[in-house]
Every structure is written in structure tokens, then in C-alpha cells.
PDB file of C-alpha atoms in Angstrom:
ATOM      1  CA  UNK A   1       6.022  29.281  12.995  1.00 38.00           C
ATOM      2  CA  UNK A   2       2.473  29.131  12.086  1.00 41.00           C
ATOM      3  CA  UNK A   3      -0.127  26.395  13.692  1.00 42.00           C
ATOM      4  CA  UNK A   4       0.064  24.618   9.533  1.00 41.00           C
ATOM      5  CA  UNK A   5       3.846  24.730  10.332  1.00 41.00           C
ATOM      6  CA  UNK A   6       3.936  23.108  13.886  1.00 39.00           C
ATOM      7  CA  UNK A   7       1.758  20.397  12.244  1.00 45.00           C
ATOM      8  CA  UNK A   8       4.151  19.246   9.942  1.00 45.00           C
ATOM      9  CA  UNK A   9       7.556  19.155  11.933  1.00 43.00           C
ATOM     10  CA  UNK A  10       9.237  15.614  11.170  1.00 47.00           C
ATOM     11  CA  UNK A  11       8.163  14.275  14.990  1.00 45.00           C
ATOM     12  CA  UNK A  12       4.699  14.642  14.472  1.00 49.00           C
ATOM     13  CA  UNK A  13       4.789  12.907  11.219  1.00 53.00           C
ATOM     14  CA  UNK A  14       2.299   9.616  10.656  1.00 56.00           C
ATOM     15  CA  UNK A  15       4.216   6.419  10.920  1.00 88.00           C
ATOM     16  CA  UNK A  16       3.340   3.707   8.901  1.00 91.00           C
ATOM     17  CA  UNK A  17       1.384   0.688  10.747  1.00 92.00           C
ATOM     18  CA  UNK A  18       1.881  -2.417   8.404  1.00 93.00           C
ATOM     19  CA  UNK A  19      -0.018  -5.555   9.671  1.00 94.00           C
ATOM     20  CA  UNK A  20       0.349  -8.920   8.039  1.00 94.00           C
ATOM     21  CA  UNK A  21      -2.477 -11.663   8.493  1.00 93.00           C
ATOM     22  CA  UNK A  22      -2.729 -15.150   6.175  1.00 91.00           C
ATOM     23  CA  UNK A  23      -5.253 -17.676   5.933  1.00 89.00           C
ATOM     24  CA  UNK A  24      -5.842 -20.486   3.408  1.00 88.00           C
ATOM     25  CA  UNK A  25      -7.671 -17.474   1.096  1.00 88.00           C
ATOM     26  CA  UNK A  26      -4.150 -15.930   1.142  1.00 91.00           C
ATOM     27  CA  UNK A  27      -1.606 -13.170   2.567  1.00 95.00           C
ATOM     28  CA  UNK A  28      -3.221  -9.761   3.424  1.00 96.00           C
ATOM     29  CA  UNK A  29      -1.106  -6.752   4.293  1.00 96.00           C
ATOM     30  CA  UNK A  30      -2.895  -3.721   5.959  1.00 96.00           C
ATOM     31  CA  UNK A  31      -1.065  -0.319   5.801  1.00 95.00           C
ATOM     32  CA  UNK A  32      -2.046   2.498   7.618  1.00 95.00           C
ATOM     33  CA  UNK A  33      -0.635   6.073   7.406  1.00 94.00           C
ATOM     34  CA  UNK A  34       1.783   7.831   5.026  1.00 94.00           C
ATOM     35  CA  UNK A  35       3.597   5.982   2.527  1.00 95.00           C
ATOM     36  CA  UNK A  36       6.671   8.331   1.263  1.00 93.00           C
ATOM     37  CA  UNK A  37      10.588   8.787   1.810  1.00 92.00           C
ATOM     38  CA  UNK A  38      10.216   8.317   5.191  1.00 91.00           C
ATOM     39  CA  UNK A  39       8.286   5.426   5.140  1.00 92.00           C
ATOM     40  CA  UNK A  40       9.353   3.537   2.047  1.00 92.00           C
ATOM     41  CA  UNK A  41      11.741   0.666   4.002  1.00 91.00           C
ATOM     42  CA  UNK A  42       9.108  -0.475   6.058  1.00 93.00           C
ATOM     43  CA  UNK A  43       6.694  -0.642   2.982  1.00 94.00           C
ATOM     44  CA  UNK A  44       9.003  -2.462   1.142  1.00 94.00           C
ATOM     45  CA  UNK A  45       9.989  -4.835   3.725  1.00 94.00           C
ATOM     46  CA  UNK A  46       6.600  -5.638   4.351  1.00 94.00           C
ATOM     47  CA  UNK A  47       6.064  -6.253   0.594  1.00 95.00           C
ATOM     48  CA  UNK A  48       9.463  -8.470   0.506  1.00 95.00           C
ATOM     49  CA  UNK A  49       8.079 -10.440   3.312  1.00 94.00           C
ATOM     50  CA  UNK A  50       4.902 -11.472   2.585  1.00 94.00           C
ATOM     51  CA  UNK A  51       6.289 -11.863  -0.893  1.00 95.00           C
ATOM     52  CA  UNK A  52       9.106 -14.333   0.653  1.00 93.00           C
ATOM     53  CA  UNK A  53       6.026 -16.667   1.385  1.00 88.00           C
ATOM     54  CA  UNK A  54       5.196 -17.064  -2.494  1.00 92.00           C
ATOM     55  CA  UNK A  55       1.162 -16.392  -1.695  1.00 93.00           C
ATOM     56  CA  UNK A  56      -1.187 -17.385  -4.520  1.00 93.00           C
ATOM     57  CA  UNK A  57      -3.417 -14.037  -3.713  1.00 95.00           C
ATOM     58  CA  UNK A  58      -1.945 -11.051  -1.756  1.00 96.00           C
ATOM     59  CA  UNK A  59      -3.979  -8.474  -0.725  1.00 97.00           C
ATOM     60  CA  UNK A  60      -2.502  -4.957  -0.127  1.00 97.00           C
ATOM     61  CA  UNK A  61      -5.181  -3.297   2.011  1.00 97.00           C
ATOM     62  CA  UNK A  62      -4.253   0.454   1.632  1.00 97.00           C
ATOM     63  CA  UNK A  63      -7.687   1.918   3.079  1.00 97.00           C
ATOM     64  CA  UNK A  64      -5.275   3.617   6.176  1.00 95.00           C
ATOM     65  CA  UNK A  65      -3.088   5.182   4.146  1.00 96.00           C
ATOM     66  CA  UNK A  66      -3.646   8.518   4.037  1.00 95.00           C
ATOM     67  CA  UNK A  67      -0.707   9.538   1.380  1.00 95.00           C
ATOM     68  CA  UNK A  68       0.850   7.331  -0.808  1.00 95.00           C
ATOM     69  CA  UNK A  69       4.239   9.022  -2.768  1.00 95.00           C
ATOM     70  CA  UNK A  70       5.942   7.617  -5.862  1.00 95.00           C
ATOM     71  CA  UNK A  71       8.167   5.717  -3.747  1.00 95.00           C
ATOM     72  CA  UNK A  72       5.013   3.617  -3.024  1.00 95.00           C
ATOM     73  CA  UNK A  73       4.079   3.703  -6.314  1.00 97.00           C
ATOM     74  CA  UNK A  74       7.041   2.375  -7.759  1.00 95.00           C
ATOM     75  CA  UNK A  75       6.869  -0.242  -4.507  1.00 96.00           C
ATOM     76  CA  UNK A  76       3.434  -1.436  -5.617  1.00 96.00           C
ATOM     77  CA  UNK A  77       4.760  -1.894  -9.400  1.00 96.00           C
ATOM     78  CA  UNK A  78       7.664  -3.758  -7.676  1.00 95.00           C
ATOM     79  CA  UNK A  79       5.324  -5.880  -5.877  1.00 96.00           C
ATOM     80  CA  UNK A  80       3.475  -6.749  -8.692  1.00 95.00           C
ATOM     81  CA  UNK A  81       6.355  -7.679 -11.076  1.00 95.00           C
ATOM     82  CA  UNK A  82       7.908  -9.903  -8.411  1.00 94.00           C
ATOM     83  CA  UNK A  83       4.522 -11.716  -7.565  1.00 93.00           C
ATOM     84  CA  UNK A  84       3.648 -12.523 -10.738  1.00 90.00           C
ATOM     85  CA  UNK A  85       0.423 -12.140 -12.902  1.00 88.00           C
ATOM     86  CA  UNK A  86      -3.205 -11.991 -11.157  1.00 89.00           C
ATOM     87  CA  UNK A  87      -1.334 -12.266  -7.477  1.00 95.00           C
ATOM     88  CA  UNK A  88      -1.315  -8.942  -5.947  1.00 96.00           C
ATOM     89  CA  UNK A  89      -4.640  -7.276  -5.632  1.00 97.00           C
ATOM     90  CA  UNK A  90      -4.893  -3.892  -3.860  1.00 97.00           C
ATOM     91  CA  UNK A  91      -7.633  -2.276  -1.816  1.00 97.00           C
ATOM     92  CA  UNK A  92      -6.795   1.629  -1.725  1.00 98.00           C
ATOM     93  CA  UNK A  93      -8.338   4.633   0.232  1.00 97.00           C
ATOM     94  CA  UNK A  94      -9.432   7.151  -1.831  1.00 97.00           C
ATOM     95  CA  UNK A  95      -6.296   9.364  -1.453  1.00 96.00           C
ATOM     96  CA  UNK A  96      -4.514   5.664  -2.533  1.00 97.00           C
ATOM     97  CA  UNK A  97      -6.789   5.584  -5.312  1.00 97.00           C
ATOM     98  CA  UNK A  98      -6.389   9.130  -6.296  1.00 97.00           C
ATOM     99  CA  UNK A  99      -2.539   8.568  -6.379  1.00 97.00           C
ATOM    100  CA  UNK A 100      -2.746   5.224  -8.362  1.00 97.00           C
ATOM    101  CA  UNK A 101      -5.039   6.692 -11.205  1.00 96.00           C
ATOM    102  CA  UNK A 102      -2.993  10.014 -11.454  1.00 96.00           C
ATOM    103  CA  UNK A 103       0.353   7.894 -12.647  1.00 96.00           C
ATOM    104  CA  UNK A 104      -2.055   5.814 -14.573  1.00 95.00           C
ATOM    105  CA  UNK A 105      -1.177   2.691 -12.576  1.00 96.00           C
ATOM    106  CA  UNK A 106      -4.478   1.908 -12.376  1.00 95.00           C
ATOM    107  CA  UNK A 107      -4.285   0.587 -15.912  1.00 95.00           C
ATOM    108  CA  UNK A 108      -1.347  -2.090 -14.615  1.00 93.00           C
ATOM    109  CA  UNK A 109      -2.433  -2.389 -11.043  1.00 95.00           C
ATOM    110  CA  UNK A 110      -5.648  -4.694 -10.255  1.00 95.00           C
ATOM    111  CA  UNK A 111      -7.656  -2.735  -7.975  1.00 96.00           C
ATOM    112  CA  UNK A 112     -10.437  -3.790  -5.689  1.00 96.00           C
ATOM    113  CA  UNK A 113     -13.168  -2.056  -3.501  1.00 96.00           C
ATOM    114  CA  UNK A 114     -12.954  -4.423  -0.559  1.00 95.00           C
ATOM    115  CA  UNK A 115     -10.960  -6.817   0.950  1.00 95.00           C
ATOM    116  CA  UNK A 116     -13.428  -9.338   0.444  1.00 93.00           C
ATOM    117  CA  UNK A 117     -13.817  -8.584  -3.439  1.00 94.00           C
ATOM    118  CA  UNK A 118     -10.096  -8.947  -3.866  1.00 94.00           C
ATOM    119  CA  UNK A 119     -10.296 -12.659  -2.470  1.00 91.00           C
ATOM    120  CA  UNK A 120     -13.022 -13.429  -4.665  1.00 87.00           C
ATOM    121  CA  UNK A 121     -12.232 -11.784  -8.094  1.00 72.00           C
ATOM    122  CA  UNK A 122      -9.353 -12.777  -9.997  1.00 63.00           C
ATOM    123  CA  UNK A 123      -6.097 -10.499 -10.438  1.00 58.00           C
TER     124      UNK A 123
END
């Protein structure tokens, strides 16, 4: 087993951190870590739940995720559809980013640079 090998064994995997915080702005979910098979419930509980409170603006702050898979992908077009038009706004790291603009979600996705922005621009 090589030292790239040991690195990658299943226990030693990133978890996903998912934090939800709302204020009268609206709903804010930061993710931090890997967002694939593994992972994939927990992001799309989190999504379900916050969604469950009908927020005018959520905010999905991805700048801790460090890989996001086309489960999360397809999550994040999930999200989208079931918040409706100009709701969701997402905040991605550059690997995030990368992903998003690759599948060309980027095109159905409104993205933001900050946290901040996504509160004041519209979807």
C-alpha cells in the first residue's frame, strides 16, 4: 500500500459538516467537506430541511467543500426546483465552482461570491 493509498482508505475519508443558521435575511446552510456517494443523505437532508421551512432566500454556502460529485449536483438542481425561482443562491469554493461550470449548471444555478452578495442580489 503506498502513502497515496493509506490516504484514501474509507475511515480517513472527510465527513460532511452541514450547519444551518436563519435570520430575518433568510436560511443559510454551510457545508464543509466532500459531497459524493458517501455523503449525499446528509446533503440532502440538510437541503429537505431547511427547505421544509419555505425560506424566501436560502443560501448554500459551499466554500468548505472540498469535492462536490454529481450526486450533489443533481442535489443542488433538486434544491432549486423545489424552492422555487430566485430562492436558492449558492456560494461555492473553487473546486464547487469548478464542478458547477463543468456540467454547465452554472447556466441554471445562481451563483454568488459571498455570503453577503447572495443576501443582497436577487436569485
Amino acid at each position: 500500500m503506498t502513502g497515496r493509498d493509506r490516504d484514501q482508505r474509507p475511515d480517513q475519508c472527510v465527513q460532511l459538516s452541514v450547519r444551518m443558521s436563519t435570520s430575518p435575511r433568510g436560511t443559510v446552510l454551510g457545508i464543509v467537506g466532500d459531497v459524493d456517494l458517501v455523503t449525499e443523505a446528509r446533503f440532502r437532508a440538510a437541503f429537505d430541511q431547511a427547505l421544509a421551512n419555505e425560506p424566501d432566500v436560502l443560501v448554500a454556502d459551499l466554500t468548505g467543500v472540498t469535492f462536490l460529485g454529481s450526486v450533489g449536483l443533481r442535489h443542488l438542481v433538486t434544491a432549486d426546483e423545489a424552492a422555487g425561482a430566485g430562492v436558492l443562491r449558492v456560494v461555492p469554493s473553487p473546486v464547487a465552482r469548478r464542478a458547477i461550470e463543468v456540467s454547465g449548471l452554472a447556466r441554471v444555478l445562481a451563483l454568488r461570491s459571498t455570503v453577503d452578495e447572495a443576501f443582497h442580489a436577487g436569485g
